[in-house]
Amino acid sequence: MNIPVDIAPDQDLLVQRTAEKIAFLLIEAIRLRGTASLVLSGGTTPRRVYELLTTLSFAKRIEWSAVHLFWGDERCVPPHSPESNYRMVREAFLDHAAIPPSNIHRIETELPPETAAARYEEEVRQAVPQDGRTPPAFDLIMLGLGEDGHTASLFPGTQALEERDRLVTCVYVERLEAYRISMTFPLINNARNILFLVSGKGKAEILRAILTGGEAVYPAQMVRPVNGNLVWMVDSDAASLLEKAKHS
Ligand code: 6PG
């Protein structure tokens, strides 16, 4: 499979290029359809991207009032918890960008996990224009990569990987001894654009295994857009074990 990998020389440039890519895709979606849907991920590198997106050079170009925000996954903690992906995005981004509250679609993790997942699925169905596409197609889904090959909260060995009907599910992750809520592959793979953001030496080995392995062994390898684009945005530390020739 020929997967586009954009390797930035360092994390600063990775953050810059990713913010530019997001801006480009949102502006394009708004131009074509009058609205844009963006699914956010948790993690430390995304946080820097969100902070950058609040700066003037992006605020001038992106019509934030036309952008709807969603979360690809969430930890089952209250929204004010330091572990909450929603809280991270609120601090890094929402508190500084002109996003109307009605465009912010957070996962209600104060509810029991099953209920939160079912309600979020309904929210997605209501809020994302279907345009005849089932499941709904997000304009852009951002994803991270865990050292065990997980993405969103789709962890190796969990039932959530097999889900074919539900768009959002709750998953108990034994290693973390915690519930998570996650979008599932049928929903993720229907997106118009999917962007993996991966940074740091700690991700080099799993990134190599994922991009050079044939069979889908890791959850992140099950991300295969049906009818959309997939790009991996990585820095040179994360890419240090990739054979350059293969991806340049
Ligand atoms: C989360 C996400 C998870 C994350 C990866 C990478 O933590 O909320 O579920 O999929 O994106 O673990 O995280 P880092 O980019 O922080 O390494």
PDB file of C-alpha atoms and ligand atoms in Angstrom:
ATOM      1  CA  MET A   1       0.000   0.000   0.000  1.00  0.00           C
ATOM      2  CA  ASN A   2       1.344   3.436  -0.867  1.00  0.00           C
ATOM      3  CA  ILE A   3       0.655   5.635   2.154  1.00  0.00           C
ATOM      4  CA  PRO A   4       1.662   9.313   2.008  1.00  0.00           C
ATOM      5  CA  VAL A   5       4.018  10.187   4.852  1.00  0.00           C
ATOM      6  CA  ASP A   6       5.004  13.808   5.415  1.00  0.00           C
ATOM      7  CA  ILE A   7       8.201  13.914   7.470  1.00  0.00           C
ATOM      8  CA  ALA A   8       8.962  17.240   9.175  1.00  0.00           C
ATOM      9  CA  PRO A   9      12.549  17.921  10.301  1.00  0.00           C
ATOM     10  CA  ASP A  10      11.456  18.636  13.881  1.00  0.00           C
ATOM     11  CA  GLN A  11       8.409  18.910  16.110  1.00  0.00           C
ATOM     12  CA  ASP A  12       8.026  22.678  15.666  1.00  0.00           C
ATOM     13  CA  LEU A  13       7.742  22.261  11.911  1.00  0.00           C
ATOM     14  CA  LEU A  14       5.466  19.253  12.334  1.00  0.00           C
ATOM     15  CA  VAL A  15       3.100  21.352  14.413  1.00  0.00           C
ATOM     16  CA  GLN A  16       3.266  24.216  11.895  1.00  0.00           C
ATOM     17  CA  ARG A  17       2.668  21.983   8.862  1.00  0.00           C
ATOM     18  CA  THR A  18      -0.170  20.139  10.561  1.00  0.00           C
ATOM     19  CA  ALA A  19      -1.928  23.372  11.471  1.00  0.00           C
ATOM     20  CA  GLU A  20      -1.541  24.535   7.851  1.00  0.00           C
ATOM     21  CA  LYS A  21      -2.932  21.253   6.550  1.00  0.00           C
ATOM     22  CA  ILE A  22      -5.931  21.458   8.887  1.00  0.00           C
ATOM     23  CA  ALA A  23      -6.558  25.071   7.861  1.00  0.00           C
ATOM     24  CA  PHE A  24      -6.394  24.146   4.182  1.00  0.00           C
ATOM     25  CA  LEU A  25      -8.881  21.283   4.563  1.00  0.00           C
ATOM     26  CA  LEU A  26     -11.318  23.297   6.684  1.00  0.00           C
ATOM     27  CA  ILE A  27     -11.254  26.269   4.308  1.00  0.00           C
ATOM     28  CA  GLU A  28     -11.810  23.920   1.373  1.00  0.00           C
ATOM     29  CA  ALA A  29     -14.744  22.167   3.086  1.00  0.00           C
ATOM     30  CA  ILE A  30     -16.373  25.498   3.934  1.00  0.00           C
ATOM     31  CA  ARG A  31     -15.889  26.697   0.356  1.00  0.00           C
ATOM     32  CA  LEU A  32     -17.488  23.565  -1.057  1.00  0.00           C
ATOM     33  CA  ARG A  33     -20.219  22.819   1.463  1.00  0.00           C
ATOM     34  CA  GLY A  34     -20.564  25.909   3.679  1.00  0.00           C
ATOM     35  CA  THR A  35     -19.553  24.007   6.801  1.00  0.00           C
ATOM     36  CA  ALA A  36     -16.680  21.857   8.075  1.00  0.00           C
ATOM     37  CA  SER A  37     -16.515  19.028  10.590  1.00  0.00           C
ATOM     38  CA  LEU A  38     -13.288  18.386  12.454  1.00  0.00           C
ATOM     39  CA  VAL A  39     -12.656  15.442  14.789  1.00  0.00           C
ATOM     40  CA  LEU A  40      -9.983  16.125  17.384  1.00  0.00           C
ATOM     41  CA  SER A  41      -7.609  13.752  19.135  1.00  0.00           C
ATOM     42  CA  GLY A  42      -6.038  13.879  22.554  1.00  0.00           C
ATOM     43  CA  GLY A  43      -2.307  13.982  23.166  1.00  0.00           C
ATOM     44  CA  THR A  44       0.550  16.367  23.663  1.00  0.00           C
ATOM     45  CA  THR A  45       1.481  17.139  20.046  1.00  0.00           C
ATOM     46  CA  PRO A  46      -2.126  17.870  19.039  1.00  0.00           C
ATOM     47  CA  ARG A  47      -2.304  20.312  21.935  1.00  0.00           C
ATOM     48  CA  ARG A  48       0.442  22.392  20.351  1.00  0.00           C
ATOM     49  CA  VAL A  49      -1.397  22.318  17.032  1.00  0.00           C
ATOM     50  CA  TYR A  50      -4.596  23.531  18.676  1.00  0.00           C
ATOM     51  CA  GLU A  51      -2.723  26.352  20.380  1.00  0.00           C
ATOM     52  CA  LEU A  52      -1.255  27.416  17.068  1.00  0.00           C
ATOM     53  CA  LEU A  53      -4.669  27.365  15.393  1.00  0.00           C
ATOM     54  CA  THR A  54      -5.876  30.054  17.799  1.00  0.00           C
ATOM     55  CA  THR A  55      -3.238  32.538  16.627  1.00  0.00           C
ATOM     56  CA  LEU A  56      -4.137  35.472  14.423  1.00  0.00           C
ATOM     57  CA  SER A  57      -2.710  34.140  11.184  1.00  0.00           C
ATOM     58  CA  PHE A  58      -5.155  31.209  11.331  1.00  0.00           C
ATOM     59  CA  ALA A  59      -8.038  33.123  12.904  1.00  0.00           C
ATOM     60  CA  LYS A  60      -7.935  35.515   9.925  1.00  0.00           C
ATOM     61  CA  ARG A  61      -8.311  32.691   7.428  1.00  0.00           C
ATOM     62  CA  ILE A  62     -10.622  30.160   9.068  1.00  0.00           C
ATOM     63  CA  GLU A  63     -14.290  30.974   9.516  1.00  0.00           C
ATOM     64  CA  TRP A  64     -14.561  29.268  12.906  1.00  0.00           C
ATOM     65  CA  SER A  65     -18.305  29.866  13.116  1.00  0.00           C
ATOM     66  CA  ALA A  66     -18.717  27.376  10.247  1.00  0.00           C
ATOM     67  CA  VAL A  67     -16.599  24.675  11.905  1.00  0.00           C
ATOM     68  CA  HIS A  68     -18.092  21.897  14.027  1.00  0.00           C
ATOM     69  CA  LEU A  69     -15.814  20.116  16.482  1.00  0.00           C
ATOM     70  CA  PHE A  70     -16.007  16.516  17.634  1.00  0.00           C
ATOM     71  CA  TRP A  71     -13.797  14.166  19.631  1.00  0.00           C
ATOM     72  CA  GLY A  72     -12.580  10.853  18.213  1.00  0.00           C
ATOM     73  CA  ASP A  73     -12.299   9.393  21.683  1.00  0.00           C
ATOM     74  CA  GLU A  74     -12.547  10.339  25.310  1.00  0.00           C
ATOM     75  CA  ARG A  75     -11.536   9.057  28.695  1.00  0.00           C
ATOM     76  CA  CYS A  76     -14.461   8.326  31.023  1.00  0.00           C
ATOM     77  CA  VAL A  77     -13.703  11.131  33.437  1.00  0.00           C
ATOM     78  CA  PRO A  78     -15.632  14.335  34.194  1.00  0.00           C
ATOM     79  CA  PRO A  79     -15.109  17.138  31.647  1.00  0.00           C
ATOM     80  CA  HIS A  80     -13.068  19.185  34.139  1.00  0.00           C
ATOM     81  CA  SER A  81     -10.645  16.324  34.883  1.00  0.00           C
ATOM     82  CA  PRO A  82      -6.983  16.881  33.927  1.00  0.00           C
ATOM     83  CA  GLU A  83      -7.262  13.605  31.955  1.00  0.00           C
ATOM     84  CA  SER A  84     -10.165  14.807  29.835  1.00  0.00           C
ATOM     85  CA  ASN A  85      -9.474  15.329  26.132  1.00  0.00           C
ATOM     86  CA  TYR A  86     -12.304  17.846  26.103  1.00  0.00           C
ATOM     87  CA  ARG A  87     -10.638  19.841  28.861  1.00  0.00           C
ATOM     88  CA  MET A  88      -7.329  19.851  27.017  1.00  0.00           C
ATOM     89  CA  VAL A  89      -8.990  21.180  23.866  1.00  0.00           C
ATOM     90  CA  ARG A  90     -10.953  23.733  25.856  1.00  0.00           C
ATOM     91  CA  GLU A  91      -7.812  25.118  27.480  1.00  0.00           C
ATOM     92  CA  ALA A  92      -5.653  25.033  24.351  1.00  0.00           C
ATOM     93  CA  PHE A  93      -8.223  26.101  21.823  1.00  0.00           C
ATOM     94  CA  LEU A  94     -11.860  26.708  22.714  1.00  0.00           C
ATOM     95  CA  ASP A  95     -11.122  29.376  25.313  1.00  0.00           C
ATOM     96  CA  HIS A  96      -9.237  31.361  22.656  1.00  0.00           C
ATOM     97  CA  ALA A  97     -11.139  30.785  19.410  1.00  0.00           C
ATOM     98  CA  ALA A  98     -14.470  32.141  18.242  1.00  0.00           C
ATOM     99  CA  ILE A  99     -16.291  28.816  18.097  1.00  0.00           C
ATOM    100  CA  PRO A 100     -20.025  29.036  18.857  1.00  0.00           C
ATOM    101  CA  PRO A 101     -20.921  26.726  21.784  1.00  0.00           C
ATOM    102  CA  SER A 102     -23.518  24.969  19.597  1.00  0.00           C
ATOM    103  CA  ASN A 103     -20.669  23.851  17.291  1.00  0.00           C
ATOM    104  CA  ILE A 104     -18.857  22.049  20.115  1.00  0.00           C
ATOM    105  CA  HIS A 105     -19.896  18.417  20.265  1.00  0.00           C
ATOM    106  CA  ARG A 106     -18.246  16.872  23.293  1.00  0.00           C
ATOM    107  CA  ILE A 107     -18.685  13.333  24.581  1.00  0.00           C
ATOM    108  CA  GLU A 108     -20.786  13.372  27.762  1.00  0.00           C
ATOM    109  CA  THR A 109     -18.499  11.291  29.912  1.00  0.00           C
ATOM    110  CA  GLU A 110     -20.337  12.213  33.071  1.00  0.00           C
ATOM    111  CA  LEU A 111     -22.938   9.635  31.906  1.00  0.00           C
ATOM    112  CA  PRO A 112     -22.446   5.854  32.196  1.00  0.00           C
ATOM    113  CA  PRO A 113     -20.118   4.692  29.349  1.00  0.00           C
ATOM    114  CA  GLU A 114     -22.796   2.810  27.352  1.00  0.00           C
ATOM    115  CA  THR A 115     -25.147   5.767  27.501  1.00  0.00           C
ATOM    116  CA  ALA A 116     -22.427   8.267  26.635  1.00  0.00           C
ATOM    117  CA  ALA A 117     -21.456   6.212  23.568  1.00  0.00           C
ATOM    118  CA  ALA A 118     -25.058   5.825  22.361  1.00  0.00           C
ATOM    119  CA  ARG A 119     -25.767   9.516  22.831  1.00  0.00           C
ATOM    120  CA  TYR A 120     -22.620  10.519  21.011  1.00  0.00           C
ATOM    121  CA  GLU A 121     -23.494   8.294  18.079  1.00  0.00           C
ATOM    122  CA  GLU A 122     -26.864  10.047  17.906  1.00  0.00           C
ATOM    123  CA  GLU A 123     -25.165  13.452  18.159  1.00  0.00           C
ATOM    124  CA  VAL A 124     -22.873  12.554  15.246  1.00  0.00           C
ATOM    125  CA  ARG A 125     -25.814  11.386  13.127  1.00  0.00           C
ATOM    126  CA  GLN A 126     -27.685  14.625  13.833  1.00  0.00           C
ATOM    127  CA  ALA A 127     -24.838  17.083  13.524  1.00  0.00           C
ATOM    128  CA  VAL A 128     -22.830  15.825  10.546  1.00  0.00           C
ATOM    129  CA  PRO A 129     -24.452  16.426   7.170  1.00  0.00           C
ATOM    130  CA  GLN A 130     -25.090  13.017   5.610  1.00  0.00           C
ATOM    131  CA  ASP A 131     -25.012  14.056   1.925  1.00  0.00           C
ATOM    132  CA  GLY A 132     -26.331  10.602   1.137  1.00  0.00           C
ATOM    133  CA  ARG A 133     -23.315   9.022   2.809  1.00  0.00           C
ATOM    134  CA  THR A 134     -23.791   6.461   5.549  1.00  0.00           C
ATOM    135  CA  PRO A 135     -22.207   6.611   8.049  1.00  0.00           C
ATOM    136  CA  PRO A 136     -21.758  10.398   8.060  1.00  0.00           C
ATOM    137  CA  ALA A 137     -18.509  11.624   6.519  1.00  0.00           C
ATOM    138  CA  PHE A 138     -16.387  13.976   8.600  1.00  0.00           C
ATOM    139  CA  ASP A 139     -14.299  16.444   6.646  1.00  0.00           C
ATOM    140  CA  LEU A 140     -11.233  15.700   8.762  1.00  0.00           C
ATOM    141  CA  ILE A 141     -10.425  13.228  11.509  1.00  0.00           C
ATOM    142  CA  MET A 142      -7.215  13.719  13.457  1.00  0.00           C
ATOM    143  CA  LEU A 143      -5.725  10.607  15.009  1.00  0.00           C
ATOM    144  CA  GLY A 144      -2.763   9.816  17.233  1.00  0.00           C
ATOM    145  CA  LEU A 145      -0.751   6.630  17.522  1.00  0.00           C
ATOM    146  CA  GLY A 146      -0.017   4.812  20.771  1.00  0.00           C
ATOM    147  CA  GLU A 147       3.185   2.810  21.279  1.00  0.00           C
ATOM    148  CA  ASP A 148       1.040  -0.348  21.264  1.00  0.00           C
ATOM    149  CA  GLY A 149      -0.456   0.569  17.889  1.00  0.00           C
ATOM    150  CA  HIS A 150      -3.753   1.890  19.225  1.00  0.00           C
ATOM    151  CA  THR A 151      -5.465   4.852  17.708  1.00  0.00           C
ATOM    152  CA  ALA A 152      -8.380   6.861  19.084  1.00  0.00           C
ATOM    153  CA  SER A 153      -9.369   4.435  21.890  1.00  0.00           C
ATOM    154  CA  LEU A 154      -9.230   1.388  19.641  1.00  0.00           C
ATOM    155  CA  PHE A 155      -6.766  -0.737  21.595  1.00  0.00           C
ATOM    156  CA  PRO A 156      -5.249  -4.084  20.521  1.00  0.00           C
ATOM    157  CA  GLY A 157      -7.292  -7.102  21.580  1.00  0.00           C
ATOM    158  CA  THR A 158     -10.486  -5.205  22.380  1.00  0.00           C
ATOM    159  CA  GLN A 159     -13.956  -5.979  21.036  1.00  0.00           C
ATOM    160  CA  ALA A 160     -14.233  -2.445  19.682  1.00  0.00           C
ATOM    161  CA  LEU A 161     -11.977  -3.434  16.764  1.00  0.00           C
ATOM    162  CA  GLU A 162     -14.646  -5.834  15.502  1.00  0.00           C
ATOM    163  CA  GLU A 163     -17.493  -3.337  15.674  1.00  0.00           C
ATOM    164  CA  ARG A 164     -19.288  -3.071  12.328  1.00  0.00           C
ATOM    165  CA  ASP A 165     -22.628  -1.443  13.220  1.00  0.00           C
ATOM    166  CA  ARG A 166     -22.128   1.065  15.994  1.00  0.00           C
ATOM    167  CA  LEU A 167     -20.435   4.335  15.067  1.00  0.00           C
ATOM    168  CA  VAL A 168     -19.329   5.047  18.627  1.00  0.00           C
ATOM    169  CA  THR A 169     -18.671   2.482  21.309  1.00  0.00           C
ATOM    170  CA  CYS A 170     -17.484   2.205  24.872  1.00  0.00           C
ATOM    171  CA  VAL A 171     -14.499   0.032  25.537  1.00  0.00           C
ATOM    172  CA  TYR A 172     -12.962  -1.287  28.719  1.00  0.00           C
ATOM    173  CA  VAL A 173      -9.183  -1.182  28.427  1.00  0.00           C
ATOM    174  CA  GLU A 174      -7.735  -3.698  30.855  1.00  0.00           C
ATOM    175  CA  ARG A 175      -4.240  -2.270  30.762  1.00  0.00           C
ATOM    176  CA  LEU A 176      -5.588   1.112  31.853  1.00  0.00           C
ATOM    177  CA  GLU A 177      -8.307  -0.363  34.062  1.00  0.00           C
ATOM    178  CA  ALA A 178     -10.602   2.243  32.626  1.00  0.00           C
ATOM    179  CA  TYR A 179     -13.446   2.791  30.223  1.00  0.00           C
ATOM    180  CA  ARG A 180     -13.011   4.878  27.134  1.00  0.00           C
ATOM    181  CA  ILE A 181     -15.467   6.065  24.495  1.00  0.00           C
ATOM    182  CA  SER A 182     -14.296   5.822  20.905  1.00  0.00           C
ATOM    183  CA  MET A 183     -15.425   6.296  17.345  1.00  0.00           C
ATOM    184  CA  THR A 184     -15.271   2.973  15.508  1.00  0.00           C
ATOM    185  CA  PHE A 185     -13.679   1.996  12.192  1.00  0.00           C
ATOM    186  CA  PRO A 186     -16.896   2.181  10.131  1.00  0.00           C
ATOM    187  CA  LEU A 187     -17.235   5.842  11.097  1.00  0.00           C
ATOM    188  CA  ILE A 188     -13.545   6.713  10.968  1.00  0.00           C
ATOM    189  CA  ASN A 189     -12.988   5.081   7.601  1.00  0.00           C
ATOM    190  CA  ASN A 190     -15.845   6.989   6.016  1.00  0.00           C
ATOM    191  CA  ALA A 191     -14.129  10.358   6.572  1.00  0.00           C
ATOM    192  CA  ARG A 192     -13.119  12.569   3.673  1.00  0.00           C
ATOM    193  CA  ASN A 193      -9.685  13.082   5.223  1.00  0.00           C
ATOM    194  CA  ILE A 194      -7.778  11.314   7.993  1.00  0.00           C
ATOM    195  CA  LEU A 195      -4.595  12.754   9.441  1.00  0.00           C
ATOM    196  CA  PHE A 196      -2.307  10.840  11.778  1.00  0.00           C
ATOM    197  CA  LEU A 197      -0.045  13.048  13.866  1.00  0.00           C
ATOM    198  CA  VAL A 198       2.978  11.275  15.342  1.00  0.00           C
ATOM    199  CA  SER A 199       5.987  12.754  17.091  1.00  0.00           C
ATOM    200  CA  GLY A 200       9.049  11.576  18.986  1.00  0.00           C
ATOM    201  CA  LYS A 201      11.563   8.729  19.144  1.00  0.00           C
ATOM    202  CA  GLY A 202       9.236   6.714  21.373  1.00  0.00           C
ATOM    203  CA  LYS A 203       6.963   6.189  18.351  1.00  0.00           C
ATOM    204  CA  ALA A 204       9.723   5.207  15.884  1.00  0.00           C
ATOM    205  CA  GLU A 205       9.420   1.437  16.279  1.00  0.00           C
ATOM    206  CA  ILE A 206       5.637   1.236  16.121  1.00  0.00           C
ATOM    207  CA  LEU A 207       5.551   3.644  13.191  1.00  0.00           C
ATOM    208  CA  ARG A 208       8.030   1.458  11.316  1.00  0.00           C
ATOM    209  CA  ALA A 209       6.003  -1.671  12.089  1.00  0.00           C
ATOM    210  CA  ILE A 210       2.789  -0.035  10.939  1.00  0.00           C
ATOM    211  CA  LEU A 211       3.992   1.581   7.754  1.00  0.00           C
ATOM    212  CA  THR A 212       6.162  -1.269   6.565  1.00  0.00           C
ATOM    213  CA  GLY A 213       4.002  -4.202   7.713  1.00  0.00           C
ATOM    214  CA  GLY A 214       1.622  -5.779   5.216  1.00  0.00           C
ATOM    215  CA  GLU A 215      -1.162  -7.359   7.235  1.00  0.00           C
ATOM    216  CA  ALA A 216      -3.284  -5.368   9.683  1.00  0.00           C
ATOM    217  CA  VAL A 217      -1.814  -6.448  13.016  1.00  0.00           C
ATOM    218  CA  TYR A 218      -2.240  -3.159  14.864  1.00  0.00           C
ATOM    219  CA  PRO A 219      -5.452  -1.127  15.216  1.00  0.00           C
ATOM    220  CA  ALA A 220      -3.904   1.876  13.451  1.00  0.00           C
ATOM    221  CA  GLN A 221      -3.445  -0.292  10.353  1.00  0.00           C
ATOM    222  CA  MET A 222      -7.200  -0.795  10.195  1.00  0.00           C
ATOM    223  CA  VAL A 223      -7.588   2.871   9.352  1.00  0.00           C
ATOM    224  CA  ARG A 224      -8.296   2.654   5.619  1.00  0.00           C
ATOM    225  CA  PRO A 225     -10.543   5.368   4.243  1.00  0.00           C
ATOM    226  CA  VAL A 226     -13.239   3.926   1.995  1.00  0.00           C
ATOM    227  CA  ASN A 227     -13.405   6.973  -0.190  1.00  0.00           C
ATOM    228  CA  GLY A 228     -11.161   9.587   1.394  1.00  0.00           C
ATOM    229  CA  ASN A 229      -7.533  10.597   1.874  1.00  0.00           C
ATOM    230  CA  LEU A 230      -5.102   9.395   4.503  1.00  0.00           C
ATOM    231  CA  VAL A 231      -1.922  11.216   5.432  1.00  0.00           C
ATOM    232  CA  TRP A 232       0.659  10.570   8.136  1.00  0.00           C
ATOM    233  CA  MET A 233       2.277  13.744   9.502  1.00  0.00           C
ATOM    234  CA  VAL A 234       5.368  12.755  11.480  1.00  0.00           C
ATOM    235  CA  ASP A 235       8.610  14.293  12.673  1.00  0.00           C
ATOM    236  CA  SER A 236      12.073  12.969  11.890  1.00  0.00           C
ATOM    237  CA  ASP A 237      12.400  11.383  15.350  1.00  0.00           C
ATOM    238  CA  ALA A 238       9.278   9.288  14.808  1.00  0.00           C
ATOM    239  CA  ALA A 239      10.402   8.542  11.244  1.00  0.00           C
ATOM    240  CA  SER A 240      13.956   7.596  12.225  1.00  0.00           C
ATOM    241  CA  LEU A 241      13.442   3.876  11.554  1.00  0.00           C
ATOM    242  CA  LEU A 242      11.612   4.245   8.263  1.00  0.00           C
ATOM    243  CA  GLU A 243      13.558   3.420   5.148  1.00  0.00           C
ATOM    244  CA  LYS A 244      13.747   6.807   3.523  1.00  0.00           C
ATOM    245  CA  ALA A 245      13.689   5.476  -0.012  1.00  0.00           C
ATOM    246  CA  LYS A 246      10.291   3.858   0.499  1.00  0.00           C
ATOM    247  CA  HIS A 247       8.461   6.997   1.423  1.00  0.00           C
ATOM    248  CA  SER A 248      10.267   9.901  -0.176  1.00  0.00           C
TER     249      SER A 248
HETATM  250  C1  6PG B   1      -5.770   9.741  23.824  1.00  0.00           C
HETATM  251  C2  6PG B   1      -5.951   9.081  22.498  1.00  0.00           C
HETATM  252  C3  6PG B   1      -4.781   8.341  21.948  1.00  0.00           C
HETATM  253  C4  6PG B   1      -3.619   9.215  21.595  1.00  0.00           C
HETATM  254  C5  6PG B   1      -2.378   8.364  21.374  1.00  0.00           C
HETATM  255  C6  6PG B   1      -1.174   9.208  21.093  1.00  0.00           C
HETATM  256  O1  6PG B   1      -4.732   9.609  24.440  1.00  0.00           O
HETATM  257  O2  6PG B   1      -6.736  10.335  24.238  1.00  0.00           O
HETATM  258  O3  6PG B   1      -6.839   8.155  22.794  1.00  0.00           O
HETATM  259  O4  6PG B   1      -5.174   7.596  20.815  1.00  0.00           O
HETATM  260  O5  6PG B   1      -3.906   9.961  20.449  1.00  0.00           O
HETATM  261  O6  6PG B   1      -2.160   7.606  22.533  1.00  0.00           O
HETATM  262  O7  6PG B   1      -0.992  10.139  22.111  1.00  0.00           O
HETATM  263  P1  6PG B   1       0.282  11.111  22.129  1.00  0.00           P
HETATM  264  O8  6PG B   1       0.231  11.865  20.823  1.00  0.00           O
HETATM  265  O9  6PG B   1       0.124  11.975  23.335  1.00  0.00           O
HETATM  266  O10 6PG B   1       1.453  10.211  22.216  1.00  0.00           O
END
